[in-house]
Amino acid sequence: MIKLIRAELRKLFSTKLWLWLLLGACVLSGGSAALLIGFADQAAASPDSGIPPVDSDAFTQLALAAGANAVVFFLILGIIGMTQEYRHRTATPTFLATPRRGQVVLAKLLTYLGISLLFAVVVNAVVVAVALPWLNAKGAPVSLSGENLEVLLSSIGAAALYGMVGVGV
């Protein structure tokens, strides 16, 4: 199983697609957090905007949840990881080398689960780096404990699941 996972990692990192997907996820999530915080004062002025006040815990959690916007990138990463076998016609040699298809699929699932977890940590670190200083400057309660930590961990967990779902598609 270790050899299969190593082979999957080699396939993934032999192209630059992973880098572009990671950069896109970071830009989308960091940009979402920045836009939300930047325009929060204008949105809060409108009573029916649905945006909580900037100085509330709910707004901090909303800003930290911007990392969850990138789950589509993890889904795409998993989809490409599975479908590239058929596109490049490497599925036949893969299944000849490892005749048990279940092991190949399990190796792909574990590989993309791990990569998605790692990438989600990076994406959420970008969100924290963008959101916390700005929230602090606006007077919002800033901490990475309690419900804020739950929001970040939920975002990371969702990204990992989407990476696995992509392999399953």
One Martini backbone bead per residue (centre of mass of N, CA, C, O) as a GRO file, in nm:
protein
  169
    1MET     BB    1   0.057   0.064  -0.019
    2ILE     BB    2   0.297   0.259  -0.007
    3LYS     BB    3   0.368   0.240  -0.309
    4LEU     BB    4   0.100   0.352  -0.413
    5ILE     BB    5   0.115   0.624  -0.272
    6ARG     BB    6   0.384   0.709  -0.395
    7ALA     BB    7   0.279   0.700  -0.688
    8GLU     BB    8   0.058   0.914  -0.652
    9LEU     BB    9   0.247   1.142  -0.568
   10ARG     BB   10   0.415   1.141  -0.826
   11LYS     BB   11   0.182   1.209  -1.016
   12LEU     BB   12   0.098   1.476  -0.886
   13PHE     BB   13   0.406   1.617  -0.881
   14SER     BB   14   0.467   1.604  -1.206
   15THR     BB   15   0.290   1.849  -1.194
   16LYS     BB   16   0.143   2.192  -1.167
   17LEU     BB   17  -0.155   2.171  -1.080
   18TRP     BB   18  -0.139   2.176  -0.771
   19LEU     BB   19  -0.034   2.467  -0.754
   20TRP     BB   20  -0.273   2.611  -0.894
   21LEU     BB   21  -0.490   2.510  -0.699
   22LEU     BB   22  -0.366   2.627  -0.443
   23LEU     BB   23  -0.356   2.922  -0.534
   24GLY     BB   24  -0.658   2.950  -0.595
   25ALA     BB   25  -0.755   2.884  -0.307
   26CYS     BB   26  -0.604   3.116  -0.165
   27VAL     BB   27  -0.724   3.352  -0.324
   28LEU     BB   28  -1.021   3.298  -0.271
   29SER     BB   29  -1.014   3.295   0.042
   30GLY     BB   30  -0.859   3.556   0.098
   31GLY     BB   31  -1.049   3.735  -0.075
   32SER     BB   32  -1.310   3.678   0.078
   33ALA     BB   33  -1.217   3.787   0.349
   34ALA     BB   34  -1.141   4.071   0.251
   35LEU     BB   35  -1.417   4.153   0.136
   36LEU     BB   36  -1.586   4.111   0.386
   37ILE     BB   37  -1.427   4.306   0.571
   38GLY     BB   38  -1.414   4.561   0.385
   39PHE     BB   39  -1.756   4.560   0.345
   40ALA     BB   40  -1.896   4.548   0.632
   41ASP     BB   41  -1.988   4.836   0.695
   42GLN     BB   42  -2.186   4.860   0.455
   43ALA     BB   43  -2.356   4.604   0.518
   44ALA     BB   44  -2.438   4.684   0.815
   45ALA     BB   45  -2.610   4.938   0.730
   46SER     BB   46  -2.789   4.719   0.625
   47PRO     BB   47  -3.052   4.551   0.770
   48ASP     BB   48  -3.086   4.316   0.516
   49SER     BB   49  -2.793   4.164   0.475
   50GLY     BB   50  -2.699   3.937   0.711
   51ILE     BB   51  -2.473   4.086   0.852
   52PRO     BB   52  -2.291   4.099   1.107
   53PRO     BB   53  -2.138   4.262   1.323
   54VAL     BB   54  -1.802   4.327   1.345
   55ASP     BB   55  -1.795   4.300   1.683
   56SER     BB   56  -1.860   3.996   1.646
   57ASP     BB   57  -1.837   3.658   1.661
   58ALA     BB   58  -1.990   3.591   1.398
   59PHE     BB   59  -1.803   3.749   1.208
   60THR     BB   60  -1.542   3.600   1.265
   61GLN     BB   61  -1.650   3.324   1.170
   62LEU     BB   62  -1.717   3.413   0.884
   63ALA     BB   63  -1.427   3.491   0.803
   64LEU     BB   64  -1.296   3.205   0.874
   65ALA     BB   65  -1.491   3.048   0.658
   66ALA     BB   66  -1.348   3.114   0.377
   67GLY     BB   67  -1.201   2.835   0.332
   68ALA     BB   68  -1.464   2.682   0.226
   69ASN     BB   69  -1.460   2.801  -0.072
   70ALA     BB   70  -1.223   2.582  -0.174
   71VAL     BB   71  -1.352   2.293  -0.221
   72VAL     BB   72  -1.354   2.280  -0.533
   73PHE     BB   73  -1.046   2.234  -0.563
   74PHE     BB   74  -1.047   1.955  -0.422
   75LEU     BB   75  -1.239   1.820  -0.612
   76ILE     BB   76  -1.068   1.856  -0.867
   77LEU     BB   77  -0.820   1.706  -0.767
   78GLY     BB   78  -0.962   1.429  -0.737
   79ILE     BB   79  -1.067   1.399  -1.023
   80ILE     BB   80  -0.794   1.415  -1.168
   81GLY     BB   81  -0.660   1.177  -1.017
   82MET     BB   82  -0.855   0.966  -1.154
   83THR     BB   83  -0.880   1.054  -1.469
   84GLN     BB   84  -0.578   1.045  -1.566
   85GLU     BB   85  -0.563   0.741  -1.615
   86TYR     BB   86  -0.751   0.752  -1.873
   87ARG     BB   87  -0.631   0.981  -2.042
   88HIS     BB   88  -0.320   0.846  -2.035
   89ARG     BB   89  -0.337   0.532  -2.029
   90THR     BB   90  -0.258   0.408  -1.711
   91ALA     BB   91  -0.462   0.197  -1.603
   92THR     BB   92  -0.363  -0.072  -1.711
   93PRO     BB   93  -0.080  -0.081  -1.576
   94THR     BB   94  -0.185  -0.043  -1.290
   95PHE     BB   95  -0.372  -0.307  -1.287
   96LEU     BB   96  -0.137  -0.501  -1.355
   97ALA     BB   97   0.046  -0.434  -1.109
   98THR     BB   98  -0.249  -0.406  -0.954
   99PRO     BB   99  -0.515  -0.622  -0.953
  100ARG     BB  100  -0.638  -0.464  -0.712
  101ARG     BB  101  -0.855  -0.211  -0.727
  102GLY     BB  102  -0.903  -0.140  -0.430
  103GLN     BB  103  -0.609  -0.052  -0.370
  104VAL     BB  104  -0.594   0.181  -0.567
  105VAL     BB  105  -0.833   0.344  -0.457
  106LEU     BB  106  -0.731   0.363  -0.166
  107ALA     BB  107  -0.471   0.514  -0.236
  108LYS     BB  108  -0.613   0.758  -0.354
  109LEU     BB  109  -0.779   0.837  -0.109
  110LEU     BB  110  -0.539   0.875   0.089
  111THR     BB  111  -0.381   1.079  -0.075
  112TYR     BB  112  -0.615   1.298  -0.107
  113LEU     BB  113  -0.660   1.334   0.189
  114GLY     BB  114  -0.378   1.434   0.269
  115ILE     BB  115  -0.354   1.666   0.064
  116SER     BB  116  -0.611   1.816   0.150
  117LEU     BB  117  -0.523   1.870   0.437
  118LEU     BB  118  -0.269   2.030   0.372
  119PHE     BB  119  -0.403   2.246   0.191
  120ALA     BB  120  -0.612   2.344   0.404
  121VAL     BB  121  -0.406   2.457   0.599
  122VAL     BB  122  -0.294   2.667   0.406
  123VAL     BB  123  -0.557   2.817   0.343
  124ASN     BB  124  -0.624   2.887   0.645
  125ALA     BB  125  -0.366   3.048   0.693
  126VAL     BB  126  -0.439   3.270   0.496
  127VAL     BB  127  -0.699   3.358   0.631
  128VAL     BB  128  -0.571   3.432   0.901
  129ALA     BB  129  -0.362   3.639   0.785
  130VAL     BB  130  -0.593   3.827   0.680
  131ALA     BB  131  -0.813   3.848   0.916
  132LEU     BB  132  -0.691   3.914   1.198
  133PRO     BB  133  -0.570   4.200   1.158
  134TRP     BB  134  -0.832   4.328   1.049
  135LEU     BB  135  -1.017   4.261   1.285
  136ASN     BB  136  -0.848   4.405   1.498
  137ALA     BB  137  -0.872   4.690   1.364
  138LYS     BB  138  -1.206   4.673   1.391
  139GLY     BB  139  -1.271   4.533   1.688
  140ALA     BB  140  -1.271   4.240   1.683
  141PRO     BB  141  -1.288   3.934   1.806
  142VAL     BB  142  -0.968   3.766   1.869
  143SER     BB  143  -0.946   3.408   1.819
  144LEU     BB  144  -0.817   3.049   1.831
  145SER     BB  145  -1.084   2.960   1.990
  146GLY     BB  146  -1.334   2.760   2.009
  147GLU     BB  147  -1.543   2.843   1.758
  148ASN     BB  148  -1.314   2.929   1.569
  149LEU     BB  149  -1.173   2.655   1.564
  150GLU     BB  150  -1.414   2.496   1.455
  151VAL     BB  151  -1.428   2.640   1.185
  152LEU     BB  152  -1.146   2.562   1.083
  153LEU     BB  153  -1.176   2.250   1.115
  154SER     BB  154  -1.423   2.226   0.930
  155SER     BB  155  -1.286   2.329   0.675
  156ILE     BB  156  -1.071   2.109   0.664
  157GLY     BB  157  -1.265   1.864   0.659
  158ALA     BB  158  -1.419   1.941   0.401
  159ALA     BB  159  -1.178   1.935   0.209
  160ALA     BB  160  -1.107   1.638   0.250
  161LEU     BB  161  -1.377   1.523   0.154
  162TYR     BB  162  -1.369   1.648  -0.132
  163GLY     BB  163  -1.121   1.495  -0.227
  164MET     BB  164  -1.258   1.214  -0.202
  165VAL     BB  165  -1.502   1.267  -0.382
  166GLY     BB  166  -1.337   1.316  -0.640
  167VAL     BB  167  -1.240   1.022  -0.661
  168GLY     BB  168  -1.538   0.900  -0.673
  169VAL     BB  169  -1.615   1.046  -0.952
   0.00000   0.00000   0.00000
